[in-house]
Coordinates of C-alpha atoms and ligand atoms in Angstrom, one line a residue:
M1 CA 199.2 158.6 144.6
C2 CA 202.7 160.1 144.3
G3 CA 205.5 158.9 146.6
I4 CA 208.3 161.1 147.9
V5 CA 211.7 160.1 149.4
G6 CA 214.4 162.6 150.5
Y7 CA 217.7 161.7 152.1
L8 CA 220.7 163.5 153.7
G9 CA 223.5 161.3 155.0
N10 CA 226.6 159.2 154.3
L11 CA 224.9 156.4 152.4
N12 CA 224.6 156.8 148.6
P13 CA 221.4 158.8 148.2
K14 CA 220.6 157.0 145.0
D15 CA 220.4 153.7 146.9
V16 CA 218.3 155.1 149.7
I17 CA 215.9 156.8 147.3
I18 CA 215.5 153.8 145.0
S19 CA 214.9 151.4 147.8
G20 CA 212.4 153.9 149.5
L21 CA 210.6 154.5 146.2
K22 CA 210.3 150.7 145.7
K23 CA 208.5 150.5 149.1
L24 CA 206.1 153.2 148.0
E25 CA 205.3 151.5 144.7
Y26 CA 202.1 150.2 146.2
R27 CA 200.7 153.8 146.1
G28 CA 200.4 153.6 142.3
Y29 CA 202.5 155.7 139.8
D30 CA 203.2 156.1 136.2
S31 CA 206.7 157.7 136.1
A32 CA 209.6 158.2 138.5
G33 CA 212.7 160.3 139.0
L34 CA 215.5 161.4 141.3
A35 CA 217.8 164.4 141.7
I36 CA 221.1 164.2 143.6
L37 CA 223.3 167.1 144.5
H38 CA 227.1 167.0 144.3
N39 CA 229.7 169.8 144.1
G40 CA 227.0 172.4 143.4
E41 CA 225.5 170.5 140.6
T42 CA 222.3 168.6 140.4
K43 CA 222.1 165.3 138.5
L44 CA 218.5 164.8 137.5
I45 CA 217.2 161.6 135.9
R46 CA 213.6 160.8 135.2
A47 CA 211.8 158.0 133.3
L48 CA 208.3 157.1 132.2
G49 CA 206.9 153.9 133.5
K50 CA 207.9 151.7 136.4
L51 CA 211.0 152.1 138.6
K52 CA 212.7 149.5 136.5
S53 CA 212.9 152.0 133.7
L54 CA 214.5 154.6 136.0
E55 CA 217.0 152.0 137.3
E56 CA 217.9 151.0 133.8
K57 CA 218.6 154.6 133.0
I58 CA 220.9 155.1 136.0
T59 CA 222.9 151.9 136.0
S60 CA 225.6 153.5 133.9
E61 CA 225.7 156.7 135.9
Q62 CA 228.1 157.5 138.7
F63 CA 226.4 159.1 141.7
N64 CA 228.2 161.0 144.5
G65 CA 227.1 163.4 147.1
H66 CA 225.1 163.2 150.3
I67 CA 221.7 164.6 149.5
G68 CA 218.9 163.8 147.1
I69 CA 215.2 163.6 146.5
G70 CA 213.2 161.1 144.5
H71 CA 209.6 160.7 143.4
T72 CA 207.0 158.4 141.9
R73 CA 204.4 160.3 140.1
W74 CA 200.7 159.5 139.7
A75 CA 199.6 161.9 137.0
T76 CA 197.0 164.7 137.8
H77 CA 198.1 167.7 135.7
G78 CA 199.6 166.6 132.4
V79 CA 199.9 163.1 130.9
P80 CA 202.4 160.5 132.3
S81 CA 205.7 161.4 130.5
E82 CA 209.3 162.0 131.2
R83 CA 209.0 165.7 131.0
N84 CA 206.1 165.7 133.5
A85 CA 207.9 163.4 135.9
H86 CA 209.5 164.8 139.1
P87 CA 211.8 166.2 140.3
H88 CA 211.3 169.5 138.5
K89 CA 214.4 171.6 138.4
V90 CA 214.3 175.4 138.0
R91 CA 217.5 177.4 138.4
G92 CA 219.2 175.3 141.0
I93 CA 215.9 174.4 142.8
S94 CA 214.8 170.8 142.6
L95 CA 211.3 169.9 143.8
V96 CA 209.1 166.9 144.3
H97 CA 205.4 167.4 145.0
N98 CA 202.4 165.3 145.9
G99 CA 198.9 166.7 145.7
I100 CA 197.2 169.4 143.7
I101 CA 197.7 173.1 143.3
E102 CA 194.2 174.3 142.5
N103 CA 195.1 177.9 141.4
Y104 CA 197.9 176.7 139.1
L105 CA 196.4 178.4 136.0
D106 CA 196.6 181.8 137.6
I107 CA 200.1 181.1 138.8
K108 CA 201.1 179.9 135.4
E109 CA 199.7 183.1 133.7
E110 CA 201.6 185.3 136.1
L111 CA 204.9 183.4 135.6
V112 CA 204.6 183.4 131.8
K113 CA 204.0 187.2 132.0
Q114 CA 207.2 187.5 133.9
G115 CA 209.0 185.6 131.2
A116 CA 209.4 182.2 132.9
K117 CA 210.1 179.2 130.6
I118 CA 207.8 176.4 131.6
N119 CA 209.0 172.9 130.6
S120 CA 206.2 170.7 131.7
D121 CA 202.4 170.6 131.9
T122 CA 202.4 170.1 135.7
D123 CA 201.3 172.3 138.5
S124 CA 204.4 171.1 140.4
E125 CA 207.0 172.8 138.2
L126 CA 205.2 176.2 138.8
V127 CA 206.0 175.8 142.5
A128 CA 209.7 175.3 141.7
H129 CA 209.6 178.5 139.7
L130 CA 208.0 180.4 142.6
I131 CA 210.7 179.1 145.0
A132 CA 213.5 179.8 142.5
N133 CA 212.3 183.4 142.2
E134 CA 212.0 183.9 145.9
V135 CA 215.3 182.3 146.9
E136 CA 217.2 184.7 144.7
I137 CA 215.8 187.5 147.0
T138 CA 216.0 185.7 150.4
K139 CA 219.1 183.6 149.8
D140 CA 217.5 181.2 152.3
L141 CA 215.6 178.2 151.1
K142 CA 213.4 177.9 154.2
K143 CA 212.4 181.5 154.0
A144 CA 211.8 181.2 150.3
V145 CA 209.4 178.3 150.8
E146 CA 207.6 180.0 153.6
N147 CA 207.2 183.2 151.6
I148 CA 205.4 181.4 148.7
L149 CA 203.0 179.3 150.7
D150 CA 200.2 181.8 150.8
K151 CA 200.3 182.0 147.0
L152 CA 199.3 178.3 146.7
K153 CA 195.8 176.9 147.0
G154 CA 195.0 173.2 147.2
A155 CA 196.3 170.2 149.1
F156 CA 200.0 169.5 148.6
S157 CA 203.2 168.4 150.1
I158 CA 206.6 169.3 148.7
V159 CA 210.3 168.6 149.4
V160 CA 212.8 171.0 148.0
M161 CA 216.6 171.0 147.5
W162 CA 218.9 174.0 146.5
E163 CA 222.2 173.8 144.7
K164 CA 223.6 176.6 146.9
N165 CA 223.0 174.7 150.1
P166 CA 224.1 171.0 149.9
N167 CA 223.2 170.2 153.5
E168 CA 219.5 171.2 153.6
L169 CA 216.2 169.8 152.5
I170 CA 213.0 171.8 153.2
A171 CA 209.7 170.0 153.3
F172 CA 206.2 171.3 153.7
K173 CA 202.9 169.4 154.2
D174 CA 199.4 170.6 153.7
G175 CA 197.3 167.5 152.8
P176 CA 199.2 164.5 151.5
P177 CA 201.2 162.8 154.2
L178 CA 204.9 163.4 155.0
V179 CA 206.9 161.7 157.7
V180 CA 210.5 162.5 158.8
G181 CA 212.8 159.6 159.7
L182 CA 215.6 160.2 162.2
G183 CA 219.0 158.5 161.9
K184 CA 222.5 159.0 163.2
S185 CA 224.2 161.6 161.0
E186 CA 221.5 161.0 158.5
N187 CA 217.9 162.1 158.1
F188 CA 215.0 161.2 155.8
V189 CA 211.7 162.4 154.6
A190 CA 209.1 160.3 152.9
S191 CA 205.4 159.9 152.1
D192 CA 205.1 156.9 154.3
V193 CA 207.2 155.1 157.0
Q194 CA 207.3 152.0 154.9
A195 CA 209.9 153.7 152.7
L196 CA 212.2 154.1 155.6
I197 CA 211.7 151.3 158.1
S198 CA 214.8 149.4 156.8
Y199 CA 216.9 152.5 157.9
T200 CA 215.2 153.8 161.1
N201 CA 212.3 153.2 163.5
Q202 CA 212.1 156.8 164.8
F203 CA 209.6 159.0 163.1
I204 CA 208.1 162.5 163.3
Y205 CA 204.8 162.8 161.5
L206 CA 204.2 166.3 160.0
N207 CA 200.8 168.0 160.6
D208 CA 199.2 170.2 158.0
R209 CA 200.9 173.5 157.3
E210 CA 204.2 172.6 159.0
V211 CA 207.6 173.1 157.5
V212 CA 210.6 171.0 158.3
Q213 CA 214.2 171.8 157.8
L214 CA 216.5 168.8 157.5
S215 CA 220.3 168.7 157.6
Q216 CA 222.5 165.6 158.1
E217 CA 222.7 166.4 161.8
K218 CA 219.4 168.1 162.7
V219 CA 215.7 168.2 162.0
R220 CA 213.8 171.4 162.9
L221 CA 210.1 171.7 162.7
F222 CA 208.2 175.0 162.2
S223 CA 204.7 176.3 161.7
S224 CA 204.2 177.9 158.3
Q225 CA 204.7 181.3 160.0
G226 CA 208.1 180.2 161.0
V227 CA 207.4 179.5 164.7
A228 CA 209.6 176.6 166.0
I229 CA 207.6 173.5 167.1
E230 CA 208.9 170.8 169.5
R231 CA 207.7 167.3 168.8
K232 CA 209.1 164.0 170.2
P233 CA 209.7 161.3 167.7
I234 CA 207.6 158.1 167.9
V235 CA 209.2 154.7 167.8
L236 CA 207.6 152.2 165.5
N237 CA 208.2 148.5 166.1
W238 CA 207.4 147.3 162.6
S239 CA 210.0 144.9 161.3
P240 CA 211.2 145.5 157.7
E241 CA 210.1 141.9 156.8
L242 CA 206.5 143.0 157.2
V243 CA 206.8 144.9 153.9
E244 CA 208.5 142.1 152.0
K245 CA 206.6 139.4 150.0
Q246 CA 208.1 136.5 152.1
G247 CA 207.9 133.9 149.4
F248 CA 204.5 134.8 148.0
S249 CA 204.2 135.7 144.4
H250 CA 202.4 138.9 145.2
F251 CA 201.8 141.2 148.1
M252 CA 198.1 140.8 147.6
L253 CA 198.3 137.0 147.9
K254 CA 200.4 137.3 151.0
E255 CA 197.9 139.7 152.5
I256 CA 195.0 137.4 151.7
Y257 CA 196.8 134.6 153.5
E258 CA 197.6 136.8 156.5
Q259 CA 194.0 137.3 157.2
P260 CA 193.4 134.7 159.9
R261 CA 196.2 136.2 161.9
A262 CA 195.3 139.8 161.1
V263 CA 191.7 139.3 162.3
A264 CA 192.9 137.7 165.5
M265 CA 195.2 140.7 166.0
A266 CA 192.3 143.1 165.3
M267 CA 190.2 141.6 168.1
E268 CA 193.0 140.7 170.6
P269 CA 193.3 144.1 172.3
H270 CA 189.5 144.5 172.8
I271 CA 188.6 141.1 174.3
L272 CA 189.1 140.6 178.0
N273 CA 187.9 137.4 179.7
H274 CA 185.5 136.7 176.9
R275 CA 184.0 140.2 177.2
V276 CA 184.3 143.1 174.8
V277 CA 186.2 146.0 176.4
L278 CA 187.3 148.4 173.8
K279 CA 190.9 149.3 174.6
N280 CA 192.2 152.9 174.7
V281 CA 189.8 154.5 172.3
G282 CA 191.2 157.7 173.9
F283 CA 188.2 160.0 173.3
H284 CA 189.5 163.5 173.8
E285 CA 193.1 162.4 174.2
K286 CA 194.8 165.0 172.1
D287 CA 198.3 163.5 171.9
L288 CA 198.1 160.2 170.1
H289 CA 201.5 159.3 171.4
H290 CA 199.9 158.8 174.8
L291 CA 197.2 156.4 173.7
D292 CA 199.3 153.4 174.8
Q293 CA 199.9 154.9 178.2
I294 CA 196.4 155.8 179.3
D295 CA 194.6 153.8 182.0
P296 CA 192.5 151.2 180.0
L297 CA 189.8 151.0 182.6
K298 CA 189.3 154.7 182.9
D299 CA 189.3 155.0 179.2
W300 CA 186.7 152.2 178.9
E301 CA 184.4 154.2 181.3
T302 CA 184.8 157.3 179.1
T303 CA 184.0 155.3 176.0
Q304 CA 180.9 153.8 177.5
K305 CA 179.8 157.2 178.8
E306 CA 180.3 158.8 175.4
F307 CA 178.5 155.9 173.6
S308 CA 175.5 156.0 176.0
K309 CA 174.7 159.5 174.7
I310 CA 174.7 158.4 171.0
E311 CA 171.3 158.4 169.3
R312 CA 172.4 158.2 165.6
I313 CA 175.5 157.0 163.9
F314 CA 176.9 158.1 160.5
I315 CA 179.5 155.8 158.9
I316 CA 181.6 157.6 156.2
A317 CA 184.2 156.0 153.9
C318 CA 185.2 155.4 150.3
G319 CA 185.5 152.2 148.2
T320 CA 186.1 149.0 150.0
S321 CA 186.0 150.8 153.4
F322 CA 182.6 152.0 152.5
Y323 CA 181.3 148.5 151.8
A324 CA 182.7 147.5 155.2
G325 CA 180.8 150.5 156.6
Q326 CA 177.5 149.2 155.0
I327 CA 178.0 145.9 156.8
G328 CA 178.6 147.9 160.0
K329 CA 175.1 149.5 159.6
Y330 CA 173.5 146.0 159.6
L331 CA 175.5 145.0 162.6
I332 CA 175.0 148.1 164.7
E333 CA 171.3 148.5 163.9
N334 CA 170.6 144.9 164.7
L335 CA 172.6 144.6 167.9
S336 CA 171.9 148.1 169.4
Q337 CA 168.9 149.5 167.6
I338 CA 170.7 152.8 167.0
P339 CA 169.9 154.1 163.5
V340 CA 172.9 154.2 161.2
E341 CA 173.3 156.1 158.0
T342 CA 176.2 155.3 155.6
D343 CA 177.6 157.7 153.2
I344 CA 180.4 157.8 150.6
A345 CA 182.7 160.5 151.8
S346 CA 182.8 162.5 148.6
E347 CA 179.0 162.7 148.7
F348 CA 178.7 163.4 152.4
R349 CA 181.1 166.3 152.4
Y350 CA 179.2 168.1 149.6
R351 CA 175.6 167.3 150.4
Q352 CA 175.2 169.5 153.5
P353 CA 174.4 166.6 155.7
I354 CA 172.0 167.0 158.7
I355 CA 173.8 165.7 161.7
P356 CA 171.5 165.8 164.8
K357 CA 172.7 166.3 168.4
N358 CA 174.2 163.2 170.0
S359 CA 175.5 161.8 166.7
L360 CA 178.6 159.8 166.3
V361 CA 180.4 160.1 163.0
L362 CA 182.6 157.0 162.4
T363 CA 185.1 157.2 159.5
I364 CA 186.7 154.1 158.1
S365 CA 190.0 154.5 156.2
Q366 CA 192.7 151.9 155.9
S367 CA 195.3 154.5 154.9
G368 CA 193.9 157.2 157.1
E369 CA 194.8 159.7 154.3
T370 CA 191.9 159.5 151.9
A371 CA 191.2 163.2 151.1
D372 CA 187.4 163.0 151.0
T373 CA 187.2 161.0 154.3
L374 CA 189.5 163.5 155.9
A375 CA 187.3 166.3 154.7
A376 CA 184.2 164.4 156.0
I377 CA 185.6 164.1 159.5
R378 CA 186.5 167.8 159.6
L379 CA 183.0 168.7 158.5
A380 CA 181.5 166.4 161.2
K381 CA 183.5 168.1 163.8
E382 CA 182.5 171.5 162.6
K383 CA 178.9 170.4 162.9
G384 CA 179.4 169.3 166.5
A385 CA 179.4 165.5 166.1
L386 CA 181.6 163.2 168.2
T387 CA 184.0 161.6 165.8
L388 CA 185.6 158.1 165.9
S389 CA 188.1 156.9 163.3
L390 CA 188.9 153.4 162.3
C391 CA 192.3 153.3 160.5
N392 CA 195.0 150.9 159.8
V393 CA 197.8 153.5 159.9
K394 CA 198.3 154.9 163.3
N395 CA 199.0 158.6 163.4
S396 CA 197.6 159.1 159.9
S397 CA 195.8 162.4 159.2
I398 CA 192.3 161.0 159.8
D399 CA 193.5 159.3 163.0
R400 CA 194.9 162.5 164.3
E401 CA 191.8 164.5 163.5
A402 CA 189.3 162.2 165.3
H403 CA 188.1 162.5 168.9
G404 CA 188.3 158.7 169.4
H405 CA 190.6 156.0 167.8
L406 CA 190.2 152.4 166.7
Y407 CA 192.7 150.4 164.7
M408 CA 192.4 147.6 162.2
N409 CA 195.7 146.3 163.5
A410 CA 196.2 144.5 160.1
G411 CA 199.9 145.4 159.7
P412 CA 201.1 147.1 156.5
E413 CA 198.8 146.5 153.4
I414 CA 200.9 146.9 150.3
G415 CA 198.6 145.5 147.5
V416 CA 196.6 148.3 146.2
A417 CA 193.4 146.3 146.4
S418 CA 192.4 146.1 150.0
T419 CA 192.0 142.7 151.6
K420 CA 193.1 142.2 155.2
A421 CA 192.2 145.8 156.0
F422 CA 188.6 145.0 155.0
T423 CA 188.2 141.8 157.1
T424 CA 189.9 143.4 160.1
T425 CA 187.5 146.3 159.8
L426 CA 184.6 143.9 159.9
V427 CA 186.0 142.4 163.1
V428 CA 186.2 145.9 164.7
L429 CA 182.7 146.8 163.5
N430 CA 181.4 143.6 165.2
L431 CA 183.1 144.6 168.4
L432 CA 181.7 148.1 168.1
A433 CA 178.2 146.8 167.5
I434 CA 178.4 144.5 170.5
T435 CA 179.6 147.5 172.6
F436 CA 176.7 149.6 171.5
G437 CA 174.3 146.7 172.2
K438 CA 175.8 146.5 175.7
V439 CA 175.7 150.2 176.4
K440 CA 172.1 150.3 175.2
K441 CA 171.4 147.2 177.5
L442 CA 170.1 145.1 174.6
I443 CA 172.7 142.4 174.9
S444 CA 172.8 140.2 178.0
E445 CA 176.1 138.8 179.4
E446 CA 175.2 135.4 178.1
Q447 CA 174.6 136.7 174.6
E448 CA 177.9 138.6 174.7
L449 CA 179.7 135.5 175.6
T450 CA 178.2 133.6 172.7
L451 CA 179.0 136.5 170.3
V452 CA 182.6 136.7 171.5
Q453 CA 183.0 132.9 171.2
E454 CA 181.8 133.0 167.6
L455 CA 184.1 135.8 166.9
L456 CA 187.1 134.0 168.3
S457 CA 186.4 131.0 166.0
I458 CA 186.7 133.1 162.9
P459 CA 190.5 132.9 162.4
S460 CA 190.3 129.1 162.2
K461 CA 187.3 129.2 159.9
M462 CA 189.2 131.6 157.6
E463 CA 192.0 129.0 157.5
V464 CA 189.5 126.5 156.2
V465 CA 188.4 128.9 153.5
L466 CA 192.0 129.5 152.5
S467 CA 192.6 125.7 152.3
Y468 CA 190.0 125.6 149.5
D469 CA 192.1 128.0 147.4
K470 CA 192.5 125.4 144.6
Y471 CA 188.8 125.3 144.1
F472 CA 188.7 129.1 143.8
Q473 CA 191.6 129.0 141.3
T474 CA 189.6 126.4 139.2
A475 CA 186.5 128.6 139.4
A476 CA 188.6 131.6 138.2
E477 CA 189.8 129.6 135.2
N478 CA 186.1 129.0 134.3
L479 CA 185.3 132.7 134.7
K480 CA 187.5 134.0 132.0
K481 CA 185.0 133.1 129.2
F482 CA 182.2 135.4 130.5
K483 CA 181.5 138.9 129.2
G484 CA 180.2 140.3 132.5
F485 CA 179.5 139.5 136.1
L486 CA 176.6 140.1 138.5
F487 CA 177.4 139.6 142.1
M488 CA 174.3 139.3 144.3
G489 CA 173.4 138.8 147.9
R490 CA 170.9 140.0 150.6
G491 CA 171.4 141.5 154.0
V492 CA 175.1 141.6 155.0
S493 CA 175.9 139.6 151.8
Y494 CA 174.8 142.6 149.7
P495 CA 177.8 144.8 150.5
I496 CA 179.9 141.6 150.1
A497 CA 178.5 141.3 146.5
M498 CA 179.6 144.9 145.9
E499 CA 183.0 144.2 147.3
G500 CA 183.3 141.1 145.1
A501 CA 182.4 143.1 142.0
L502 CA 184.9 145.8 142.9
K503 CA 187.7 143.3 143.4
L504 CA 187.0 141.8 139.9
K505 CA 186.8 145.3 138.3
E506 CA 190.0 146.6 139.8
L507 CA 192.1 143.5 139.4
A508 CA 190.8 141.7 136.3
Y509 CA 189.5 144.8 134.5
L510 CA 186.2 143.1 133.8
H511 CA 182.8 144.6 134.1
A512 CA 181.1 143.5 137.2
E513 CA 178.2 144.8 139.2
G514 CA 177.2 144.2 142.8
Y515 CA 173.4 144.1 143.5
A516 CA 171.0 143.4 146.2
A517 CA 169.5 140.1 145.1
G518 CA 166.0 141.4 145.7
E519 CA 166.6 144.1 143.1
M520 CA 167.1 141.6 140.3
K521 CA 163.5 141.8 139.0
H522 CA 163.8 145.6 138.9
G523 CA 166.3 145.7 136.0
P524 CA 169.3 143.5 136.1
L525 CA 167.3 140.4 135.0
A526 CA 167.4 141.9 131.5
L527 CA 171.2 141.4 131.4
I528 CA 171.1 137.7 132.1
D529 CA 172.0 135.3 129.3
E530 CA 174.6 132.5 128.9
R531 CA 177.5 135.0 128.7
M532 CA 176.7 136.6 132.0
A533 CA 178.1 134.9 135.1
I534 CA 176.1 135.3 138.3
V535 CA 178.0 135.1 141.6
M536 CA 175.4 134.4 144.3
I537 CA 176.2 134.7 148.0
V538 CA 173.8 132.4 149.8
P539 CA 174.9 131.8 153.4
H540 CA 172.4 129.8 155.6
D541 CA 170.9 132.9 157.3
A542 CA 167.5 134.5 157.5
N543 CA 167.6 135.4 153.9
F544 CA 168.4 131.9 152.6
E545 CA 165.1 130.9 151.0
K546 CA 164.5 134.3 149.4
T547 CA 168.0 134.3 147.9
V548 CA 167.6 130.8 146.6
S549 CA 164.4 132.0 144.7
N550 CA 166.5 134.7 143.1
L551 CA 169.0 132.1 142.1
E552 CA 166.3 129.9 140.5
E553 CA 165.0 133.0 138.6
A554 CA 168.4 133.7 137.2
K555 CA 169.0 130.1 136.3
A556 CA 165.6 130.0 134.5
R557 CA 166.9 132.8 132.2
G558 CA 170.1 131.0 131.2
G559 CA 172.3 132.7 133.8
Q560 CA 175.5 130.8 134.6
I561 CA 175.6 130.6 138.4
I562 CA 178.5 130.4 140.7
T563 CA 177.2 130.0 144.3
L564 CA 178.9 130.4 147.6
G565 CA 177.0 128.7 150.4
S566 CA 177.4 127.4 153.9
G567 CA 179.0 124.0 154.0
E568 CA 177.9 121.1 151.7
N569 CA 174.5 121.9 150.3
E570 CA 173.0 119.6 147.6
R571 CA 170.2 121.9 146.8
L572 CA 172.5 124.8 145.9
K573 CA 174.9 122.4 144.1
S574 CA 172.2 121.2 141.8
I575 CA 171.2 124.7 140.7
S576 CA 174.8 126.0 140.2
L577 CA 177.4 125.7 137.5
T578 CA 180.0 125.9 140.3
Y579 CA 179.3 125.5 144.0
L580 CA 181.8 126.8 146.5
P581 CA 181.3 125.8 150.2
V582 CA 182.2 128.2 153.0
P583 CA 182.3 127.1 156.7
K584 CA 179.1 127.8 158.6
A585 CA 179.1 130.9 160.9
E586 CA 176.6 133.3 162.5
W587 CA 175.1 135.9 160.1
N588 CA 177.1 138.7 161.5
L589 CA 180.4 137.0 160.8
N590 CA 179.6 135.5 157.4
P591 CA 180.9 138.5 155.5
I592 CA 184.4 137.9 156.9
L593 CA 184.4 134.4 155.5
Y594 CA 182.5 135.0 152.2
V595 CA 184.7 137.8 151.0
V596 CA 187.8 135.6 151.0
P597 CA 186.7 133.5 147.9
M598 CA 185.9 136.8 146.2
Q599 CA 189.4 138.1 146.8
L600 CA 191.0 134.8 145.6
M601 CA 188.9 134.4 142.5
A602 CA 189.6 138.0 141.4
F603 CA 193.3 137.5 142.2
H604 CA 193.6 134.3 140.2
L605 CA 191.6 135.6 137.3
A606 CA 193.8 138.7 137.1
C607 CA 196.9 136.5 137.2
I608 CA 195.5 134.2 134.4
L609 CA 194.8 137.3 132.3
G610 CA 198.4 138.6 133.0
Y611 CA 197.6 141.8 134.9
D612 CA 199.6 143.6 137.5
V613 CA 197.7 142.4 140.6
D614 CA 199.6 144.5 143.2
Q615 CA 199.4 147.7 141.3
P616 CA 196.3 147.7 139.0
R617 CA 196.3 150.3 136.3
N618 CA 195.2 153.8 137.1
L619 CA 194.7 153.1 140.8
A620 CA 196.5 154.4 143.8
K621 CA 196.6 153.0 147.3
S622 CA 196.3 156.2 149.2
V623 CA 194.0 158.6 147.5
T624 CA 195.2 161.9 148.9
V625 CA 193.5 164.1 146.3
E626 CA 189.8 164.4 145.9
Ligands
LIG1 C1 189.7 148.8 146.8 C2 190.3 149.8 147.7 C3 189.7 151.2 147.7 C4 189.9 151.8 149.1 C5 189.4 153.3 149.0 C6 189.5 153.9 150.4 O1 190.3 147.6 146.9 O2 191.3 149.5 148.4 O3 188.4 151.2 147.3 O4 189.1 151.1 150.0 O5 190.3 154.0 148.1 O6 190.8 153.9 150.9 P1 191.0 154.0 152.5 O7 190.4 152.9 153.2 O8 192.5 154.1 152.6 O9 190.3 155.3 152.9

């Protein structure tokens, strides 16, 4: 999705904007641009394609001034092109925009009637026209922005600059995220803190329908009705290195290799003396800034009290987070006997879901900004459910909406394809399942101890999987000759099959399907021939024998089989074209280990095919529009 950076200060705005936009590249984009104001004139430069094209265009340009805005665009209205790129400039107003203006056709018709000359196909330019018209009357940019807000329907964030006031940026958020960065005699606004952490560690997150007025010296926050709001900044202790590649060829590879540490960090806050004690879930704590300060023991009591009332759980998410949620269903149902429904957020929000009394709605979202998941949590609250969010980004929109809060603790994930956010989610889901099992008195202290010990052994087992990377690379070499891929597994390995197929689709642009292995006879068997690779996930769990039978069936029809199994296994080896061993673990933890070869094979195959692994085509990291 689009990335926004705005700057006021004594550094060269061009440098701050380009460096910030580079940090936002992970969001996905197809064009970029910047506008810088100097001596009452705006220098506007835009380019189709990656930031490199914009940088090439501006190398010969001289930039002065203290204020500017920049943007990376992910096309929604109008093809990717220079004329559709942002900023849009209309009579001294420059604007960048993220999101969608749903009633743009009506606005366009009205503007054309009034004689406006529209230069792009975007909904964004129309907003610049509305503000330009209004500022001619109000002579005040903030008022002009406030006055037009009621005319716009949709989910959108904007940052606006006006030639007549070279010390002011106005930003408004209703949907896509915006965060203000505070500095000394300089201030920033951006779509994500990652754009700004090399400049400041003090941030104010905007809530929906808030307006912010930035000058070099001051930041003032208002409701959309113009009422002043006081909000203390939060201090983030992320080091800038966390968002660098640190010697890896790609962010994705770095993030895959970070997983042993990331999963350890995910469990660390919630394990006390080999017991699961969920830390500071903060049910009903309104101010997220206080989460770190609440009394952990009191909070744990509240969490257990809330959980003891729960009779049904809904897990709602999109994409990779949804597959993690499906594994969560197996874990929670097995350990606590509480029925769990899983739903894709875009389906849940429009299917008029029936949510009985005493339900918990758990949303999973790495970014915490996914539009459909955000809408789902709002709907769940409307219907009276208790809500719990599991996010990687603290203070993100979904995190702020939820009654209770859990975190993946994975650190920034820059590669568009999710890796460490997935495995850390699985760790937290295990902790949650154990907690429900305890609350429902189905897990004894002894069982808990064993479950925790197994969990604690996972980081080192992941290290072992990573040490086999050269085998996954060789396997990837062999995969390039196939026309299609079927990933299959049973039980908790079924969502892993879907995740494996998704990784291959999004990175290597190859057709892959994830299936429950037991479904093979009901259709997919017809696809199998020697050009079809079958990736079978066969851990040594309760489904082992049944999955091996499926494997034999596929082999008998000429399927080329790549098998992942627990440790050395001669039987599996003899049936498979390629056999890849994964360390033995308990059934509930296998998904955390088995997904790693999937990530690495997709990564290597995409590299072999020459694709952009960190930013696959057409995809965005943070899907803030539905
Ligand atoms: C795939 C991937 C996506 C996301 C999905 C939801 O690798 O990353 O499928 O999982 O867009 O995103 P979040 O978790 O941010 O809600």
